[in-house]
Amino acid sequence: MATTVHEPPQIDSRRLAGERHSGNGAGGGIVPDGDLRVAVEYSPPPSSTAIWVVLFAITMMFAAFTSALVVRKGSSLDWQTFTLPSVLYFNTLVLVISSVTLELARRRIASFMVVLRSQGESPARWLYVTLFLGVLFVAGQYVAWSQLRAEGLYLATNPSSSFFYLLTVTHALHVLCGLGGLIYVIRKLSKSVLRRNQLDAAARYWHFMGILWLYLLLLLRMKL
Amino acid sequence: MHDMSVHAGQHHAPPTSFIRKHVFSLDHKVIGKQYYALALVAAFIGMFLSWLMRIHLAWNNAAIPGLQLLSKTGAPGGVMTPEYYLQLMTMHGTIMVFFVLTTAPFAAFGNYFLPIQVGAEDMPFPRFNMMSFWVTFTAFLVLMSSFFLGDGPTLGGWTQYAPLNAVGSVAGPGQGLGVVLWMASIALFCVGQLLGSLNFITTTLDLRVKGLSLMRLPLSAWAWFITSCMGLTAFAVLMPACILAILDHVAGTSFFVASNLVINDQIQPHSGGSTLLWQHLFWFFGHPEVYIAIVPGMGIVSHVLLANMRKQMLSQRTLIYSMGALALLSYMVYGHHMFVSGMNPYSSLAFSFPTLVITIPSTIVVLIWTFSLYGSRLRINSASLFALGFISMFVSGGVSGFFLAQPSIDIMLHATYFVVGHFHLVMGVAAMFGIFAGTYFWFPKMTGRMMNETLGKAHFWLSFVGAYCIFMPFHYLGMAGNVRRYASFVDDYLQPLIPVHRFITVAALCTGAAQLIFLYNLIHSRFRGEAAADNPWEATSLEWSTATPPPFDNFGGKHPVVYHDPYQYGVQSSVGDYVMQASPEQVKSDNEEK
Amino acid sequence: MAKFFAVTIIVIAILSAIPILRHTWVAPEDISTHGALIDEQMSETMAEAGISFLAAQFVLAIFIWKFSNPGPDAKLKNFPGGAKGLVIAAILVVGVEVMALGIFGVKAWANVYLTPPSADALPIQVQAGQFAYYFRYAGADGKFGATHPEMINEGTQNIFGLDPEHDVDARDDIIAAEMAIPVNKEVHLLMHTKDVGHSFYVRELRVQQDFVPGLDVSLHFTATKVGKYEIVCTQLCGLGHYNMKAYLEVMSQPDFDNWLKQQAGQ
């Protein structure tokens, strides 16, 4: 190329449009996205990208566990199947409902961000419900583990139980991180410094935990 | 409101206390230097271990004075036992692969320069960045602590094959707690690098300044970005593998240990685990890891070469696509480490062809570098010498890949010194040369002082010739069938090869000693070096637009705007034969039309 | 400095090539029926890799010689043909060459791994353990006795965990610490390990195969030359790894029959 001066590239209108709906930040003391500085004007907020990166890493991790399970089951003669504790289905329902309540919360907060509401209506209410359901899920998983232990199925009893504990405990730990995220969002909201993309990131993570659990349940049903 | 917000990365205030400034710092530049220091310490420990191993291989019964102080049982009277040899070998491999070749070119330089090259004030998640370093540092301490165990660190090699890695101390010294510490250390290391990758990816995608499209990123930034994508995938698989191995150890599960293994006439209390499962999981990480070590080097070398060629690469895009292709292919070829492992022989063939295909992007990269030199105004200095040396080493280490990619030839060469020579040249020496090139090139920016050129060149000559003297003979030994990971050569067949080993040992001692020149240069220049200008190499990318060393927020509160492709060399401008990325000046190129 | 560097690269490249051209260090002579193809594959690959290596180093050296420190008046030039030419060259020359190598190499691999052993191949079982190999011949009945891992006892030399009291097949099994095979007769090697991973590497036979704990691996080959060769372990197996070896004796058929009789008598 001979001449080398180029105009800076045009601001990506698609990305900007995505950010615009978060409002102009007039209401409720909630800070809008975007920054007056040029540097980030045309970039998505990093937390939107980051959450996909995190979800990708978690996916890879569970993919590794899954392939380990498939190989381990395929190569051995010592695999004993067992019936999953039925409390797992209840837990599944709880986790699915928690995703619904989180969506409700997100809508409330979105409209809260645009229009100034009276102080009486806390947009965090559905977040608390979600938080409660999340805790209930983890408690339910604990019940499932206790039931299996009562049946004499421990981590090292059989490869099938090893994988059961491995997958469910790893998932539960990730759900606990999600709960941490929700608490973070609630705290930010109560201080009126929540950003839209933080809420979205926490929500995406939470929904992903639900999808991951549905996948794990299917895997455990098919393979154990 | 800003302190915990998503853009916190760009806004945190300069710290005032010593601890927040230099120890638990959020500043990517400090974290980059911390990674560099960690890699430097690790590299010298790793090199020292290789000295001990080489002396033992060449003079088997020689007492190494003082070695008994390191381990009374491992080296009674200073003479190394076979198991201690294996333990040192394992630690050498682990330290070098994880704590040098991954941390220095990727985490150290990447942390320091990626945000500056994209024009950002910091990474988007500085707390994660700080954690990334401290978790990695903890991983290093955990690994080193296994030296102080009664029976020493693990002897299972850096690949830690199952079931040796899982049956416990009955399998040999260091196979109990030693392995657990190794696995814990590597799992922690994975966490650290995953946090790092998260920051690298978001920095590249989201924090670029106005005018800096992806294609205008410097090649080094591209290399770090591609590497972080690889790391995200690879370390997310190695970590669960380590967790499974730890569970086999401490919780009595049987993921990797097969049924009915008899050690000391005792049946081991495990059943039905799969040995090959560990190998699959490990190499799914292990092969990309090779590229995690070398791709940043490719980026750094391109970056350094460009500034010293004073002209553009023949095609920047082709280089980027080739590095991307290497990254993608690296996940499809890992099975070539397992040709004779007992894996299905058809799988070996299926893994062989993608491995051979990797030659194509590698060749393209080498051809672009070499033929870009044609018609250039090449400046010779320590940095460019190491960059050119990198090309030579990469070629030498690369061609032996032709052999190892073919399962039939691998029958002869697998687990011989040929393999050792191959990976030492291509991912060890070449990657180290990339690190050295980066150090000589960026040291002025990082410290505000120039490194000593005479010492730098001496360091280069000794390293270049020395590395060939060490690693070329490895290939010959391998072709003759010299098996690797042997504490001594007691076979009738191997005895006559010992003189070659002695030659290698002498070369290794000299080349290692030459690294002390580098260490001296590094430390001396840090305090006594000549003061560096803002842009001593007349280079174009954003790191040279800011002060030397860069202020806390990188650009002193201003935000550069990018007007040019990254490497506008060979032009006529008001400053010389180049124009900075951030300069609005309009210039005509000296380059011929493409 | 640059010219000296260029010369150094060329000298190193040539010095590196000399031992290969002079065959200073090469694998020992092949004594197997399948090895010739592997050796051929090896030398063809060596030719291609060698040419690529020398060409790349020479071109690099020449460019460094020619284009370093040319002074400020030197005109910048680009290599004629540019990147496109290089990419096409890389794909056509290197890519096709290497793929061709790979395709031809399939035959050498298939010879060893993708063909079944013939029906009359001599079955020999090898058991690897820390840090020795043991070999088992089926004896007159042609059947191997079953193995019982819980009965393995090195003290009483029950290496394989046989139960001759209850197992008729096991009674005439012959166990040896070294491996003898008849020349020009196909051997079917049944490999298993009693503890960790090991490997079976005989350079002259062009054979290397890992033992996989929990799996029975099989291998077949025919030796064509009488002699004594080393079997060594190539899979890191513990502190005695470097010293884990056994001898392979290739004998004429009558010698082998005698050897077997002798072993049975012990």
PDB file of N, CA and C in Angstrom, chain A residues 73-133:
ATOM      1  N   LYS A  73     -16.316 -45.497  31.030  1.00  0.00           N
ATOM      2  CA  LYS A  73     -17.387 -46.493  31.027  1.00  0.00           C
ATOM      3  C   LYS A  73     -17.147 -47.515  29.925  1.00  0.00           C
ATOM      4  N   GLY A  74     -16.692 -47.011  28.769  1.00  0.00           N
ATOM      5  CA  GLY A  74     -16.501 -47.905  27.625  1.00  0.00           C
ATOM      6  C   GLY A  74     -15.392 -48.917  27.851  1.00  0.00           C
ATOM      7  N   SER A  75     -14.412 -48.568  28.682  1.00  0.00           N
ATOM      8  CA  SER A  75     -13.241 -49.432  28.776  1.00  0.00           C
ATOM      9  C   SER A  75     -13.285 -50.361  29.970  1.00  0.00           C
ATOM     10  N   SER A  76     -14.374 -50.347  30.734  1.00  0.00           N
ATOM     11  CA  SER A  76     -14.298 -51.112  31.976  1.00  0.00           C
ATOM     12  C   SER A  76     -15.426 -52.116  32.105  1.00  0.00           C
ATOM     13  N   LEU A  77     -15.192 -53.081  32.966  1.00  0.00           N
ATOM     14  CA  LEU A  77     -16.197 -54.106  33.237  1.00  0.00           C
ATOM     15  C   LEU A  77     -16.819 -53.897  34.608  1.00  0.00           C
ATOM     16  N   ASP A  78     -16.299 -52.907  35.340  1.00  0.00           N
ATOM     17  CA  ASP A  78     -16.722 -52.780  36.733  1.00  0.00           C
ATOM     18  C   ASP A  78     -17.788 -51.717  36.948  1.00  0.00           C
ATOM     19  N   TRP A  79     -18.401 -51.273  35.871  1.00  0.00           N
ATOM     20  CA  TRP A  79     -19.354 -50.171  35.983  1.00  0.00           C
ATOM     21  C   TRP A  79     -20.679 -50.671  36.533  1.00  0.00           C
ATOM     22  N   GLN A  80     -21.132 -50.125  37.637  1.00  0.00           N
ATOM     23  CA  GLN A  80     -22.437 -50.505  38.196  1.00  0.00           C
ATOM     24  C   GLN A  80     -23.399 -49.330  38.093  1.00  0.00           C
ATOM     25  N   THR A  81     -24.548 -49.609  37.518  1.00  0.00           N
ATOM     26  CA  THR A  81     -25.518 -48.524  37.384  1.00  0.00           C
ATOM     27  C   THR A  81     -26.288 -48.379  38.694  1.00  0.00           C
ATOM     28  N   PHE A  82     -26.801 -47.190  38.927  1.00  0.00           N
ATOM     29  CA  PHE A  82     -27.689 -46.993  40.072  1.00  0.00           C
ATOM     30  C   PHE A  82     -28.736 -45.957  39.701  1.00  0.00           C
ATOM     31  N   THR A  83     -29.827 -45.945  40.452  1.00  0.00           N
ATOM     32  CA  THR A  83     -30.909 -45.016  40.140  1.00  0.00           C
ATOM     33  C   THR A  83     -30.598 -43.667  40.773  1.00  0.00           C
ATOM     34  N   LEU A  84     -30.828 -42.643  40.010  1.00  0.00           N
ATOM     35  CA  LEU A  84     -30.579 -41.300  40.534  1.00  0.00           C
ATOM     36  C   LEU A  84     -31.599 -40.980  41.620  1.00  0.00           C
ATOM     37  N   PRO A  85     -31.195 -40.307  42.683  1.00  0.00           N
ATOM     38  CA  PRO A  85     -32.162 -39.904  43.713  1.00  0.00           C
ATOM     39  C   PRO A  85     -33.223 -38.996  43.096  1.00  0.00           C
ATOM     40  N   SER A  86     -34.461 -39.221  43.464  1.00  0.00           N
ATOM     41  CA  SER A  86     -35.519 -38.490  42.768  1.00  0.00           C
ATOM     42  C   SER A  86     -35.536 -37.008  43.142  1.00  0.00           C
ATOM     43  N   VAL A  87     -34.850 -36.664  44.235  1.00  0.00           N
ATOM     44  CA  VAL A  87     -34.804 -35.249  44.618  1.00  0.00           C
ATOM     45  C   VAL A  87     -34.142 -34.418  43.515  1.00  0.00           C
ATOM     46  N   LEU A  88     -33.347 -35.071  42.678  1.00  0.00           N
ATOM     47  CA  LEU A  88     -32.691 -34.346  41.587  1.00  0.00           C
ATOM     48  C   LEU A  88     -33.711 -33.699  40.655  1.00  0.00           C
ATOM     49  N   TYR A  89     -34.839 -34.385  40.443  1.00  0.00           N
ATOM     50  CA  TYR A  89     -35.834 -33.817  39.520  1.00  0.00           C
ATOM     51  C   TYR A  89     -36.472 -32.587  40.137  1.00  0.00           C
ATOM     52  N   PHE A  90     -36.705 -32.664  41.447  1.00  0.00           N
ATOM     53  CA  PHE A  90     -37.215 -31.486  42.146  1.00  0.00           C
ATOM     54  C   PHE A  90     -36.216 -30.325  42.022  1.00  0.00           C
ATOM     55  N   ASN A  91     -34.936 -30.664  42.229  1.00  0.00           N
ATOM     56  CA  ASN A  91     -33.897 -29.634  42.118  1.00  0.00           C
ATOM     57  C   ASN A  91     -33.888 -29.011  40.727  1.00  0.00           C
ATOM     58  N   THR A  92     -34.074 -29.873  39.717  1.00  0.00           N
ATOM     59  CA  THR A  92     -34.098 -29.387  38.345  1.00  0.00           C
ATOM     60  C   THR A  92     -35.193 -28.339  38.181  1.00  0.00           C
ATOM     61  N   LEU A  93     -36.368 -28.689  38.708  1.00  0.00           N
ATOM     62  CA  LEU A  93     -37.496 -27.770  38.613  1.00  0.00           C
ATOM     63  C   LEU A  93     -37.145 -26.438  39.281  1.00  0.00           C
ATOM     64  N   VAL A  94     -36.528 -26.535  40.459  1.00  0.00           N
ATOM     65  CA  VAL A  94     -36.161 -25.321  41.198  1.00  0.00           C
ATOM     66  C   VAL A  94     -35.231 -24.446  40.366  1.00  0.00           C
ATOM     67  N   LEU A  95     -34.248 -25.099  39.733  1.00  0.00           N
ATOM     68  CA  LEU A  95     -33.263 -24.326  38.971  1.00  0.00           C
ATOM     69  C   LEU A  95     -33.906 -23.687  37.755  1.00  0.00           C
ATOM     70  N   VAL A  96     -34.830 -24.420  37.112  1.00  0.00           N
ATOM     71  CA  VAL A  96     -35.507 -23.863  35.941  1.00  0.00           C
ATOM     72  C   VAL A  96     -36.346 -22.656  36.360  1.00  0.00           C
ATOM     73  N   ILE A  97     -37.075 -22.812  37.465  1.00  0.00           N
ATOM     74  CA  ILE A  97     -37.907 -21.690  37.925  1.00  0.00           C
ATOM     75  C   ILE A  97     -37.021 -20.493  38.277  1.00  0.00           C
ATOM     76  N   SER A  98     -35.848 -20.782  38.842  1.00  0.00           N
ATOM     77  CA  SER A  98     -34.984 -19.666  39.236  1.00  0.00           C
ATOM     78  C   SER A  98     -34.555 -18.860  38.004  1.00  0.00           C
ATOM     79  N   SER A  99     -34.407 -19.544  36.873  1.00  0.00           N
ATOM     80  CA  SER A  99     -34.075 -18.820  35.650  1.00  0.00           C
ATOM     81  C   SER A  99     -35.223 -17.904  35.244  1.00  0.00           C
ATOM     82  N   VAL A 100     -36.447 -18.420  35.421  1.00  0.00           N
ATOM     83  CA  VAL A 100     -37.616 -17.607  35.070  1.00  0.00           C
ATOM     84  C   VAL A 100     -37.678 -16.376  35.977  1.00  0.00           C
ATOM     85  N   THR A 101     -37.489 -16.589  37.261  1.00  0.00           N
ATOM     86  CA  THR A 101     -37.590 -15.447  38.179  1.00  0.00           C
ATOM     87  C   THR A 101     -36.478 -14.428  37.898  1.00  0.00           C
ATOM     88  N   LEU A 102     -35.314 -14.951  37.481  1.00  0.00           N
ATOM     89  CA  LEU A 102     -34.226 -14.022  37.174  1.00  0.00           C
ATOM     90  C   LEU A 102     -34.585 -13.173  35.962  1.00  0.00           C
ATOM     91  N   GLU A 103     -35.240 -13.798  34.976  1.00  0.00           N
ATOM     92  CA  GLU A 103     -35.679 -13.025  33.814  1.00  0.00           C
ATOM     93  C   GLU A 103     -36.673 -11.956  34.220  1.00  0.00           C
ATOM     94  N   LEU A 104     -37.590 -12.335  35.128  1.00  0.00           N
ATOM     95  CA  LEU A 104     -38.572 -11.357  35.621  1.00  0.00           C
ATOM     96  C   LEU A 104     -37.838 -10.185  36.262  1.00  0.00           C
ATOM     97  N   ALA A 105     -36.845 -10.528  37.075  1.00  0.00           N
ATOM     98  CA  ALA A 105     -36.087  -9.480  37.755  1.00  0.00           C
ATOM     99  C   ALA A 105     -35.407  -8.582  36.733  1.00  0.00           C
ATOM    100  N   ARG A 106     -34.869  -9.203  35.691  1.00  0.00           N
ATOM    101  CA  ARG A 106     -34.117  -8.432  34.707  1.00  0.00           C
ATOM    102  C   ARG A 106     -35.033  -7.438  33.989  1.00  0.00           C
ATOM    103  N   ARG A 107     -36.256  -7.904  33.689  1.00  0.00           N
ATOM    104  CA  ARG A 107     -37.195  -6.995  33.029  1.00  0.00           C
ATOM    105  C   ARG A 107     -37.538  -5.821  33.923  1.00  0.00           C
ATOM    106  N   ARG A 108     -37.821  -6.155  35.172  1.00  0.00           N
ATOM    107  CA  ARG A 108     -38.162  -5.095  36.123  1.00  0.00           C
ATOM    108  C   ARG A 108     -37.054  -4.048  36.163  1.00  0.00           C
ATOM    109  N   ILE A 109     -35.860  -4.578  36.290  1.00  0.00           N
ATOM    110  CA  ILE A 109     -34.743  -3.646  36.458  1.00  0.00           C
ATOM    111  C   ILE A 109     -34.538  -2.834  35.191  1.00  0.00           C
ATOM    112  N   ALA A 110     -34.747  -3.490  34.031  1.00  0.00           N
ATOM    113  CA  ALA A 110     -34.567  -2.774  32.769  1.00  0.00           C
ATOM    114  C   ALA A 110     -35.537  -1.605  32.686  1.00  0.00           C
ATOM    115  N   SER A 111     -36.796  -1.886  33.037  1.00  0.00           N
ATOM    116  CA  SER A 111     -37.744  -0.778  32.942  1.00  0.00           C
ATOM    117  C   SER A 111     -37.473   0.245  34.045  1.00  0.00           C
ATOM    118  N   PHE A 112     -36.974  -0.227  35.146  1.00  0.00           N
ATOM    119  CA  PHE A 112     -36.604   0.651  36.248  1.00  0.00           C
ATOM    120  C   PHE A 112     -35.507   1.625  35.831  1.00  0.00           C
ATOM    121  N   MET A 113     -34.638   1.085  34.961  1.00  0.00           N
ATOM    122  CA  MET A 113     -33.521   1.908  34.526  1.00  0.00           C
ATOM    123  C   MET A 113     -33.983   3.044  33.635  1.00  0.00           C
ATOM    124  N   VAL A 114     -35.019   2.782  32.838  1.00  0.00           N
ATOM    125  CA  VAL A 114     -35.454   3.805  31.889  1.00  0.00           C
ATOM    126  C   VAL A 114     -36.352   4.817  32.568  1.00  0.00           C
ATOM    127  N   VAL A 115     -37.347   4.300  33.272  1.00  0.00           N
ATOM    128  CA  VAL A 115     -38.317   5.191  33.895  1.00  0.00           C
ATOM    129  C   VAL A 115     -38.069   5.261  35.398  1.00  0.00           C
ATOM    130  N   LEU A 116     -38.134   6.443  35.898  1.00  0.00           N
ATOM    131  CA  LEU A 116     -37.939   6.601  37.343  1.00  0.00           C
ATOM    132  C   LEU A 116     -39.145   6.054  38.084  1.00  0.00           C
ATOM    133  N   ARG A 117     -38.901   5.103  38.956  1.00  0.00           N
ATOM    134  CA  ARG A 117     -40.014   4.545  39.718  1.00  0.00           C
ATOM    135  C   ARG A 117     -39.997   5.110  41.128  1.00  0.00           C
ATOM    136  N   SER A 118     -41.115   4.910  41.810  1.00  0.00           N
ATOM    137  CA  SER A 118     -41.133   5.327  43.215  1.00  0.00           C
ATOM    138  C   SER A 118     -40.263   4.379  44.022  1.00  0.00           C
ATOM    139  N   GLN A 119     -39.776   4.845  45.130  1.00  0.00           N
ATOM    140  CA  GLN A 119     -38.831   4.050  45.908  1.00  0.00           C
ATOM    141  C   GLN A 119     -39.454   2.790  46.499  1.00  0.00           C
ATOM    142  N   GLY A 120     -40.788   2.766  46.614  1.00  0.00           N
ATOM    143  CA  GLY A 120     -41.447   1.649  47.278  1.00  0.00           C
ATOM    144  C   GLY A 120     -41.262   0.324  46.571  1.00  0.00           C
ATOM    145  N   GLU A 121     -41.236   0.361  45.258  1.00  0.00           N
ATOM    146  CA  GLU A 121     -41.146  -0.894  44.518  1.00  0.00           C
ATOM    147  C   GLU A 121     -39.681  -1.263  44.335  1.00  0.00           C
ATOM    148  N   SER A 122     -39.286  -2.272  45.042  1.00  0.00           N
ATOM    149  CA  SER A 122     -37.879  -2.655  44.879  1.00  0.00           C
ATOM    150  C   SER A 122     -37.736  -3.596  43.694  1.00  0.00           C
ATOM    151  N   PRO A 123     -36.896  -3.255  42.767  1.00  0.00           N
ATOM    152  CA  PRO A 123     -36.713  -4.147  41.622  1.00  0.00           C
ATOM    153  C   PRO A 123     -35.930  -5.399  42.009  1.00  0.00           C
ATOM    154  N   ALA A 124     -35.439  -5.410  43.229  1.00  0.00           N
ATOM    155  CA  ALA A 124     -34.581  -6.523  43.628  1.00  0.00           C
ATOM    156  C   ALA A 124     -35.377  -7.725  44.110  1.00  0.00           C
ATOM    157  N   ARG A 125     -36.707  -7.538  44.242  1.00  0.00           N
ATOM    158  CA  ARG A 125     -37.491  -8.591  44.871  1.00  0.00           C
ATOM    159  C   ARG A 125     -37.293  -9.935  44.180  1.00  0.00           C
ATOM    160  N   TRP A 126     -37.411  -9.907  42.850  1.00  0.00           N
ATOM    161  CA  TRP A 126     -37.280 -11.178  42.118  1.00  0.00           C
ATOM    162  C   TRP A 126     -35.853 -11.717  42.190  1.00  0.00           C
ATOM    163  N   LEU A 127     -34.911 -10.823  42.395  1.00  0.00           N
ATOM    164  CA  LEU A 127     -33.533 -11.296  42.556  1.00  0.00           C
ATOM    165  C   LEU A 127     -33.409 -12.107  43.836  1.00  0.00           C
ATOM    166  N   TYR A 128     -34.105 -11.613  44.901  1.00  0.00           N
ATOM    167  CA  TYR A 128     -34.059 -12.365  46.153  1.00  0.00           C
ATOM    168  C   TYR A 128     -34.702 -13.734  45.978  1.00  0.00           C
ATOM    169  N   VAL A 129     -35.808 -13.766  45.212  1.00  0.00           N
ATOM    170  CA  VAL A 129     -36.461 -15.060  44.965  1.00  0.00           C
ATOM    171  C   VAL A 129     -35.481 -15.996  44.248  1.00  0.00           C
ATOM    172  N   THR A 130     -34.796 -15.457  43.228  1.00  0.00           N
ATOM    173  CA  THR A 130     -33.831 -16.269  42.488  1.00  0.00           C
ATOM    174  C   THR A 130     -32.736 -16.785  43.412  1.00  0.00           C
ATOM    175  N   LEU A 131     -32.276 -15.877  44.237  1.00  0.00           N
ATOM    176  CA  LEU A 131     -31.210 -16.243  45.179  1.00  0.00           C
ATOM    177  C   LEU A 131     -31.677 -17.384  46.076  1.00  0.00           C
ATOM    178  N   PHE A 132     -32.912 -17.248  46.569  1.00  0.00           N
ATOM    179  CA  PHE A 132     -33.461 -18.280  47.429  1.00  0.00           C
ATOM    180  C   PHE A 132     -33.543 -19.617  46.700  1.00  0.00           C
ATOM    181  N   LEU A 133     -34.049 -19.573  45.462  1.00  0.00           N
ATOM    182  CA  LEU A 133     -34.171 -20.815  44.686  1.00  0.00           C
ATOM    183  C   LEU A 133     -32.803 -21.438  44.435  1.00  0.00           C
TER     184      LEU A 133
END
